[in-house]
Amino acid sequence: MASPRPTSRSLSRGDTVSLLLFLAAGVGLAVWAVVHSVVTIVDALPNRDVRVAMPFLDTAAQAPLGPDGAPVSVELGSGVVVAPELPLASLWALVIAEVLFAVVVATVVALLLVLTIGILRGQIFSRRNTAIVTTVGAVTLVGLAGVPFFQNMVANGALARISDYGYDRGLVQTIDLPVLLSAAFVAAVAGTVFSVGDRLQRDTEGLV
């Protein structure tokens, strides 16, 4: 006769401390993301002197790096510009980007906290944890693709307004494809590991 299925796994003291620190760090990260987005939106909504971070592609500029502060030609990779105002579509894109950023970070942190609490209780491999890991991966990919997409709209609108719609060089798309693909690979591997772990655990427990 098979013994009752165990519901927990013991954790070492070091594992428990590490997970508790992870919980604290996750809460701090979520709070920071929400506060950062709220402050950015509040600062931008009056639509006056809006600071916009943006990438540049093969854009030359002068910087006081020479002897006695003499100007030296440099090639910009990124920078911050101050637009007197943003086109309405770009202003809405800024709000959407910040809201999406806060929601993605808060959602990922919340799911990982649920996962961590389950692990602290000894529930490591389970269908619920597999679903959580898979969802975390999907939400992260949405954030990595969506936030830069809307930020690119903000940057293009700022440059258009600053140049009186005369800047025609455009911006490179700020979605980092290698990072996106790497995140997708990690998410797929993590989901597979938890799925296989859950199946092996159930198979092993069925033999007890």
mmCIF file of N, CA, C and O in Angstrom, residues 13-91:
data_model
loop_
_atom_site.group_PDB
_atom_site.id
_atom_site.type_symbol
_atom_site.label_atom_id
_atom_site.label_comp_id
_atom_site.label_asym_id
_atom_site.label_seq_id
_atom_site.Cartn_x
_atom_site.Cartn_y
_atom_site.Cartn_z
ATOM 1 N N ARG A 13 18.576 26.333 6.278
ATOM 2 C CA ARG A 13 18.473 27.672 6.833
ATOM 3 C C ARG A 13 18.958 28.717 5.819
ATOM 4 O O ARG A 13 18.374 29.786 5.672
ATOM 5 N N GLY A 14 20.046 28.388 5.107
ATOM 6 C CA GLY A 14 20.567 29.315 4.106
ATOM 7 C C GLY A 14 19.565 29.558 2.981
ATOM 8 O O GLY A 14 19.407 30.688 2.512
ATOM 9 N N ASP A 15 18.901 28.469 2.541
ATOM 10 C CA ASP A 15 17.888 28.619 1.497
ATOM 11 C C ASP A 15 16.749 29.511 1.972
ATOM 12 O O ASP A 15 16.255 30.370 1.230
ATOM 13 N N THR A 16 16.325 29.304 3.194
ATOM 14 C CA THR A 16 15.213 30.091 3.734
ATOM 15 C C THR A 16 15.574 31.567 3.823
ATOM 16 O O THR A 16 14.792 32.442 3.439
ATOM 17 N N VAL A 17 16.782 31.862 4.322
ATOM 18 C CA VAL A 17 17.224 33.256 4.423
ATOM 19 C C VAL A 17 17.306 33.895 3.042
ATOM 20 O O VAL A 17 16.876 35.038 2.837
ATOM 21 N N SER A 18 17.849 33.159 2.074
ATOM 22 C CA SER A 18 17.965 33.692 0.718
ATOM 23 C C SER A 18 16.597 34.007 0.118
ATOM 24 O O SER A 18 16.404 35.050 -0.514
ATOM 25 N N LEU A 19 15.641 33.124 0.334
ATOM 26 C CA LEU A 19 14.305 33.350 -0.196
ATOM 27 C C LEU A 19 13.611 34.524 0.495
ATOM 28 O O LEU A 19 12.886 35.295 -0.144
ATOM 29 N N LEU A 20 13.837 34.678 1.804
ATOM 30 C CA LEU A 20 13.258 35.816 2.515
ATOM 31 C C LEU A 20 13.852 37.124 2.018
ATOM 32 O O LEU A 20 13.139 38.125 1.856
ATOM 33 N N LEU A 21 15.153 37.133 1.756
ATOM 34 C CA LEU A 21 15.774 38.321 1.183
ATOM 35 C C LEU A 21 15.218 38.607 -0.209
ATOM 36 O O LEU A 21 15.026 39.766 -0.586
ATOM 37 N N PHE A 22 14.956 37.544 -0.963
ATOM 38 C CA PHE A 22 14.366 37.697 -2.281
ATOM 39 C C PHE A 22 12.980 38.329 -2.173
ATOM 40 O O PHE A 22 12.607 39.186 -2.983
ATOM 41 N N LEU A 23 12.210 37.904 -1.173
ATOM 42 C CA LEU A 23 10.892 38.489 -0.956
ATOM 43 C C LEU A 23 10.998 39.983 -0.694
ATOM 44 O O LEU A 23 10.257 40.793 -1.270
ATOM 45 N N ALA A 24 11.913 40.369 0.192
ATOM 46 C CA ALA A 24 12.080 41.781 0.526
ATOM 47 C C ALA A 24 12.529 42.585 -0.691
ATOM 48 O O ALA A 24 12.021 43.687 -0.950
ATOM 49 N N ALA A 25 13.485 42.034 -1.445
ATOM 50 C CA ALA A 25 13.968 42.736 -2.636
ATOM 51 C C ALA A 25 12.858 42.878 -3.683
ATOM 52 O O ALA A 25 12.744 43.914 -4.345
ATOM 53 N N GLY A 26 12.036 41.853 -3.815
ATOM 54 C CA GLY A 26 10.940 41.910 -4.779
ATOM 55 C C GLY A 26 9.934 42.990 -4.434
ATOM 56 O O GLY A 26 9.480 43.747 -5.311
ATOM 57 N N VAL A 27 9.583 43.093 -3.162
ATOM 58 C CA VAL A 27 8.650 44.140 -2.736
ATOM 59 C C VAL A 27 9.248 45.519 -3.003
ATOM 60 O O VAL A 27 8.573 46.425 -3.508
ATOM 61 N N GLY A 28 10.532 45.682 -2.679
ATOM 62 C CA GLY A 28 11.193 46.965 -2.929
ATOM 63 C C GLY A 28 11.218 47.312 -4.408
ATOM 64 O O GLY A 28 10.991 48.467 -4.787
ATOM 65 N N LEU A 29 11.475 46.325 -5.263
ATOM 66 C CA LEU A 29 11.513 46.560 -6.700
ATOM 67 C C LEU A 29 10.144 46.975 -7.230
ATOM 68 O O LEU A 29 10.033 47.901 -8.046
ATOM 69 N N ALA A 30 9.101 46.301 -6.774
ATOM 70 C CA ALA A 30 7.750 46.636 -7.229
ATOM 71 C C ALA A 30 7.366 48.052 -6.813
ATOM 72 O O ALA A 30 6.800 48.819 -7.595
ATOM 73 N N VAL A 31 7.683 48.409 -5.569
ATOM 74 C CA VAL A 31 7.375 49.758 -5.084
ATOM 75 C C VAL A 31 8.136 50.799 -5.894
ATOM 76 O O VAL A 31 7.577 51.831 -6.308
ATOM 77 N N TRP A 32 9.425 50.536 -6.143
ATOM 78 C CA TRP A 32 10.226 51.477 -6.935
ATOM 79 C C TRP A 32 9.637 51.659 -8.331
ATOM 80 O O TRP A 32 9.544 52.784 -8.832
ATOM 81 N N ALA A 33 9.249 50.572 -8.988
ATOM 82 C CA ALA A 33 8.714 50.649 -10.347
ATOM 83 C C ALA A 33 7.437 51.486 -10.386
ATOM 84 O O ALA A 33 7.265 52.336 -11.282
ATOM 85 N N VAL A 34 6.540 51.267 -9.438
ATOM 86 C CA VAL A 34 5.281 52.011 -9.416
ATOM 87 C C VAL A 34 5.544 53.492 -9.141
ATOM 88 O O VAL A 34 4.999 54.373 -9.823
ATOM 89 N N VAL A 35 6.388 53.782 -8.152
ATOM 90 C CA VAL A 35 6.696 55.182 -7.827
ATOM 91 C C VAL A 35 7.376 55.868 -9.003
ATOM 92 O O VAL A 35 7.038 57.013 -9.356
ATOM 93 N N HIS A 36 8.335 55.196 -9.624
ATOM 94 C CA HIS A 36 9.040 55.762 -10.778
ATOM 95 C C HIS A 36 8.065 56.103 -11.895
ATOM 96 O O HIS A 36 8.129 57.198 -12.480
ATOM 97 N N SER A 37 7.154 55.204 -12.209
ATOM 98 C CA SER A 37 6.208 55.440 -13.289
ATOM 99 C C SER A 37 5.240 56.571 -12.944
ATOM 100 O O SER A 37 4.929 57.419 -13.789
ATOM 101 N N VAL A 38 4.757 56.586 -11.702
ATOM 102 C CA VAL A 38 3.829 57.649 -11.292
ATOM 103 C C VAL A 38 4.509 59.009 -11.378
ATOM 104 O O VAL A 38 3.935 59.976 -11.909
ATOM 105 N N VAL A 39 5.733 59.119 -10.879
ATOM 106 C CA VAL A 39 6.458 60.387 -10.918
ATOM 107 C C VAL A 39 6.700 60.827 -12.358
ATOM 108 O O VAL A 39 6.527 62.006 -12.706
ATOM 109 N N THR A 40 7.087 59.890 -13.220
ATOM 110 C CA THR A 40 7.342 60.223 -14.619
ATOM 111 C C THR A 40 6.078 60.725 -15.307
ATOM 112 O O THR A 40 6.107 61.712 -16.053
ATOM 113 N N ILE A 41 4.960 60.060 -15.057
ATOM 114 C CA ILE A 41 3.699 60.472 -15.669
ATOM 115 C C ILE A 41 3.262 61.838 -15.149
ATOM 116 O O ILE A 41 2.852 62.718 -15.923
ATOM 117 N N VAL A 42 3.344 62.038 -13.848
ATOM 118 C CA VAL A 42 2.943 63.327 -13.262
ATOM 119 C C VAL A 42 3.799 64.460 -13.812
ATOM 120 O O VAL A 42 3.293 65.549 -14.120
ATOM 121 N N ASP A 43 5.106 64.236 -13.959
ATOM 122 C CA ASP A 43 5.992 65.257 -14.506
ATOM 123 C C ASP A 43 5.678 65.565 -15.971
ATOM 124 O O ASP A 43 5.843 66.704 -16.426
ATOM 125 N N ALA A 44 5.229 64.544 -16.714
ATOM 126 C CA ALA A 44 5.022 64.723 -18.152
ATOM 127 C C ALA A 44 3.645 65.266 -18.508
ATOM 128 O O ALA A 44 3.484 65.916 -19.546
ATOM 129 N N LEU A 45 2.636 65.002 -17.673
ATOM 130 C CA LEU A 45 1.258 65.352 -18.041
ATOM 131 C C LEU A 45 1.020 66.840 -18.319
ATOM 132 O O LEU A 45 0.204 67.167 -19.186
ATOM 133 N N PRO A 46 1.697 67.769 -17.622
ATOM 134 C CA PRO A 46 1.507 69.174 -18.020
ATOM 135 C C PRO A 46 1.973 69.451 -19.448
ATOM 136 O O PRO A 46 1.620 70.483 -20.032
ATOM 137 N N ASN A 47 2.773 68.527 -20.000
ATOM 138 C CA ASN A 47 3.264 68.610 -21.380
ATOM 139 C C ASN A 47 4.062 69.888 -21.613
ATOM 140 O O ASN A 47 3.904 70.568 -22.637
ATOM 141 N N ARG A 48 4.951 70.168 -20.676
ATOM 142 C CA ARG A 48 5.857 71.312 -20.810
ATOM 143 C C ARG A 48 7.253 70.857 -20.381
ATOM 144 O O ARG A 48 7.430 70.262 -19.313
ATOM 145 N N ASP A 49 8.240 71.137 -21.238
ATOM 146 C CA ASP A 49 9.634 70.781 -20.943
ATOM 147 C C ASP A 49 9.749 69.329 -20.495
ATOM 148 O O ASP A 49 10.220 69.013 -19.388
ATOM 149 N N VAL A 50 9.333 68.443 -21.362
ATOM 150 C CA VAL A 50 9.321 67.008 -21.051
ATOM 151 C C VAL A 50 10.693 66.408 -21.346
ATOM 152 O O VAL A 50 11.206 66.523 -22.462
ATOM 153 N N ARG A 51 11.302 65.780 -20.341
ATOM 154 C CA ARG A 51 12.589 65.099 -20.524
ATOM 155 C C ARG A 51 12.340 63.715 -21.124
ATOM 156 O O ARG A 51 11.546 62.943 -20.588
ATOM 157 N N VAL A 52 13.029 63.442 -22.212
ATOM 158 C CA VAL A 52 12.840 62.176 -22.922
ATOM 159 C C VAL A 52 14.198 61.547 -23.188
ATOM 160 O O VAL A 52 15.061 62.155 -23.823
ATOM 161 N N ALA A 53 14.388 60.338 -22.696
ATOM 162 C CA ALA A 53 15.601 59.572 -23.000
ATOM 163 C C ALA A 53 15.414 58.873 -24.331
ATOM 164 O O ALA A 53 14.335 58.366 -24.635
ATOM 165 N N MET A 54 16.468 58.877 -25.133
ATOM 166 C CA MET A 54 16.340 58.270 -26.461
ATOM 167 C C MET A 54 17.687 57.795 -26.984
ATOM 168 O O MET A 54 18.736 58.291 -26.563
ATOM 169 N N PRO A 55 17.651 56.827 -27.879
ATOM 170 C CA PRO A 55 18.877 56.395 -28.550
ATOM 171 C C PRO A 55 19.122 57.265 -29.785
ATOM 172 O O PRO A 55 18.209 57.897 -30.310
ATOM 173 N N PHE A 56 20.355 57.326 -30.208
ATOM 174 C CA PHE A 56 20.704 58.024 -31.444
ATOM 175 C C PHE A 56 21.482 57.066 -32.321
ATOM 176 O O PHE A 56 22.187 56.184 -31.834
ATOM 177 N N LEU A 57 21.388 57.260 -33.625
ATOM 178 C CA LEU A 57 22.073 56.398 -34.577
ATOM 179 C C LEU A 57 22.953 57.258 -35.474
ATOM 180 O O LEU A 57 22.464 58.096 -36.239
ATOM 181 N N ASP A 58 24.294 57.079 -35.344
ATOM 182 C CA ASP A 58 25.252 57.822 -36.177
ATOM 183 C C ASP A 58 24.989 59.320 -36.131
ATOM 184 O O ASP A 58 24.963 60.007 -37.166
ATOM 185 N N THR A 59 24.796 59.848 -34.928
ATOM 186 C CA THR A 59 24.521 61.268 -34.760
ATOM 187 C C THR A 59 25.742 61.945 -34.166
ATOM 188 O O THR A 59 26.183 61.596 -33.070
ATOM 189 N N ALA A 60 26.290 62.918 -34.891
ATOM 190 C CA ALA A 60 27.482 63.628 -34.436
ATOM 191 C C ALA A 60 27.090 64.778 -33.522
ATOM 192 O O ALA A 60 26.038 65.397 -33.676
ATOM 193 N N ALA A 61 27.973 65.061 -32.541
ATOM 194 C CA ALA A 61 27.746 66.175 -31.624
ATOM 195 C C ALA A 61 29.102 66.693 -31.163
ATOM 196 O O ALA A 61 30.145 66.109 -31.471
ATOM 197 N N GLN A 62 29.093 67.813 -30.457
ATOM 198 C CA GLN A 62 30.306 68.401 -29.914
ATOM 199 C C GLN A 62 30.281 68.299 -28.395
ATOM 200 O O GLN A 62 29.258 68.580 -27.755
ATOM 201 N N ALA A 63 31.401 67.865 -27.806
ATOM 202 C CA ALA A 63 31.517 67.753 -26.358
ATOM 203 C C ALA A 63 32.806 68.439 -25.918
ATOM 204 O O ALA A 63 33.836 68.355 -26.615
ATOM 205 N N PRO A 64 32.794 69.138 -24.785
ATOM 206 C CA PRO A 64 33.992 69.868 -24.315
ATOM 207 C C PRO A 64 35.028 68.937 -23.691
ATOM 208 O O PRO A 64 35.288 68.972 -22.477
ATOM 209 N N LEU A 65 35.644 68.124 -24.522
ATOM 210 C CA LEU A 65 36.577 67.117 -24.018
ATOM 211 C C LEU A 65 38.026 67.425 -24.363
ATOM 212 O O LEU A 65 38.934 66.723 -23.896
ATOM 213 N N GLY A 66 38.273 68.464 -25.174
ATOM 214 C CA GLY A 66 39.626 68.793 -25.582
ATOM 215 C C GLY A 66 40.364 69.635 -24.569
ATOM 216 O O GLY A 66 39.862 69.887 -23.454
ATOM 217 N N PRO A 67 41.580 70.061 -24.907
ATOM 218 C CA PRO A 67 42.350 70.936 -24.002
ATOM 219 C C PRO A 67 41.561 72.197 -23.647
ATOM 220 O O PRO A 67 40.967 72.835 -24.525
ATOM 221 N N ASP A 68 41.545 72.521 -22.364
ATOM 222 C CA ASP A 68 40.826 73.706 -21.873
ATOM 223 C C ASP A 68 39.352 73.683 -22.270
ATOM 224 O O ASP A 68 38.747 74.743 -22.501
ATOM 225 N N GLY A 69 38.795 72.497 -22.358
ATOM 226 C CA GLY A 69 37.367 72.391 -22.673
ATOM 227 C C GLY A 69 37.032 72.622 -24.131
ATOM 228 O O GLY A 69 35.870 72.912 -24.467
ATOM 229 N N ALA A 70 38.012 72.459 -25.012
ATOM 230 C CA ALA A 70 37.754 72.654 -26.443
ATOM 231 C C ALA A 70 36.785 71.582 -26.941
ATOM 232 O O ALA A 70 36.831 70.436 -26.489
ATOM 233 N N PRO A 71 35.884 71.958 -27.855
ATOM 234 C CA PRO A 71 34.907 70.980 -28.350
ATOM 235 C C PRO A 71 35.563 69.879 -29.167
ATOM 236 O O PRO A 71 36.484 70.121 -29.944
ATOM 237 N N VAL A 72 35.083 68.680 -28.969
ATOM 238 C CA VAL A 72 35.560 67.505 -29.697
ATOM 239 C C VAL A 72 34.351 66.794 -30.285
ATOM 240 O O VAL A 72 33.307 66.683 -29.630
ATOM 241 N N SER A 73 34.493 66.340 -31.508
ATOM 242 C CA SER A 73 33.382 65.630 -32.147
ATOM 243 C C SER A 73 33.198 64.262 -31.500
ATOM 244 O O SER A 73 34.162 63.523 -31.299
ATOM 245 N N VAL A 74 31.975 63.949 -31.180
ATOM 246 C CA VAL A 74 31.635 62.644 -30.623
ATOM 247 C C VAL A 74 30.426 62.098 -31.368
ATOM 248 O O VAL A 74 29.707 62.834 -32.052
ATOM 249 N N GLU A 75 30.250 60.805 -31.260
ATOM 250 C CA GLU A 75 29.080 60.160 -31.869
ATOM 251 C C GLU A 75 28.156 59.701 -30.761
ATOM 252 O O GLU A 75 28.538 58.918 -29.903
ATOM 253 N N LEU A 76 26.943 60.217 -30.789
ATOM 254 C CA LEU A 76 25.990 59.910 -29.730
ATOM 255 C C LEU A 76 25.423 58.505 -29.891
ATOM 256 O O LEU A 76 25.097 58.075 -30.996
ATOM 257 N N GLY A 77 25.312 57.804 -28.777
ATOM 258 C CA GLY A 77 24.624 56.519 -28.758
ATOM 259 C C GLY A 77 23.289 56.626 -28.052
ATOM 260 O O GLY A 77 22.329 55.941 -28.387
ATOM 261 N N SER A 78 23.239 57.511 -27.049
ATOM 262 C CA SER A 78 21.995 57.764 -26.332
ATOM 263 C C SER A 78 22.113 59.111 -25.642
ATOM 264 O O SER A 78 23.205 59.666 -25.501
ATOM 265 N N GLY A 79 21.000 59.636 -25.207
ATOM 266 C CA GLY A 79 21.003 60.924 -24.542
ATOM 267 C C GLY A 79 19.613 61.276 -24.052
ATOM 268 O O GLY A 79 18.661 60.516 -24.229
ATOM 269 N N VAL A 80 19.522 62.442 -23.430
ATOM 270 C CA VAL A 80 18.246 62.950 -22.936
ATOM 271 C C VAL A 80 18.003 64.308 -23.559
ATOM 272 O O VAL A 80 18.887 65.174 -23.541
ATOM 273 N N VAL A 81 16.844 64.491 -24.134
ATOM 274 C CA VAL A 81 16.466 65.782 -24.700
ATOM 275 C C VAL A 81 15.278 66.323 -23.919
ATOM 276 O O VAL A 81 14.541 65.563 -23.284
ATOM 277 N N VAL A 82 15.119 67.628 -23.952
ATOM 278 C CA VAL A 82 13.992 68.281 -23.294
ATOM 279 C C VAL A 82 13.118 68.894 -24.374
ATOM 280 O O VAL A 82 13.517 69.853 -25.038
ATOM 281 N N ALA A 83 11.956 68.303 -24.579
ATOM 282 C CA ALA A 83 11.022 68.803 -25.585
ATOM 283 C C ALA A 83 10.105 69.846 -24.956
ATOM 284 O O ALA A 83 9.594 69.629 -23.855
ATOM 285 N N PRO A 84 9.902 70.987 -25.612
ATOM 286 C CA PRO A 84 8.984 71.989 -25.054
ATOM 287 C C PRO A 84 7.589 71.427 -24.826
ATOM 288 O O PRO A 84 6.894 71.801 -23.888
ATOM 289 N N GLU A 85 7.213 70.492 -25.678
ATOM 290 C CA GLU A 85 5.964 69.749 -25.511
ATOM 291 C C GLU A 85 6.011 68.537 -26.422
ATOM 292 O O GLU A 85 6.842 68.466 -27.329
ATOM 293 N N LEU A 86 5.142 67.586 -26.173
ATOM 294 C CA LEU A 86 5.069 66.390 -27.000
ATOM 295 C C LEU A 86 3.776 66.399 -27.808
ATOM 296 O O LEU A 86 2.751 66.896 -27.323
ATOM 297 N N PRO A 87 3.813 65.840 -29.012
ATOM 298 C CA PRO A 87 2.548 65.610 -29.715
ATOM 299 C C PRO A 87 1.638 64.739 -28.857
ATOM 300 O O PRO A 87 2.113 63.929 -28.050
ATOM 301 N N LEU A 88 0.343 64.902 -28.999
ATOM 302 C CA LEU A 88 -0.600 64.195 -28.136
ATOM 303 C C LEU A 88 -0.398 62.683 -28.194
ATOM 304 O O LEU A 88 -0.440 62.004 -27.161
ATOM 305 N N ALA A 89 -0.154 62.150 -29.392
ATOM 306 C CA ALA A 89 0.046 60.704 -29.534
ATOM 307 C C ALA A 89 1.282 60.249 -28.749
ATOM 308 O O ALA A 89 1.272 59.186 -28.113
ATOM 309 N N SER A 90 2.341 61.053 -28.768
ATOM 310 C CA SER A 90 3.562 60.700 -28.042
ATOM 311 C C SER A 90 3.350 60.803 -26.537
ATOM 312 O O SER A 90 3.901 60.013 -25.770
ATOM 313 N N LEU A 91 2.559 61.798 -26.111
ATOM 314 C CA LEU A 91 2.277 61.928 -24.681
ATOM 315 C C LEU A 91 1.509 60.706 -24.177
ATOM 316 O O LEU A 91 1.808 60.174 -23.107
#
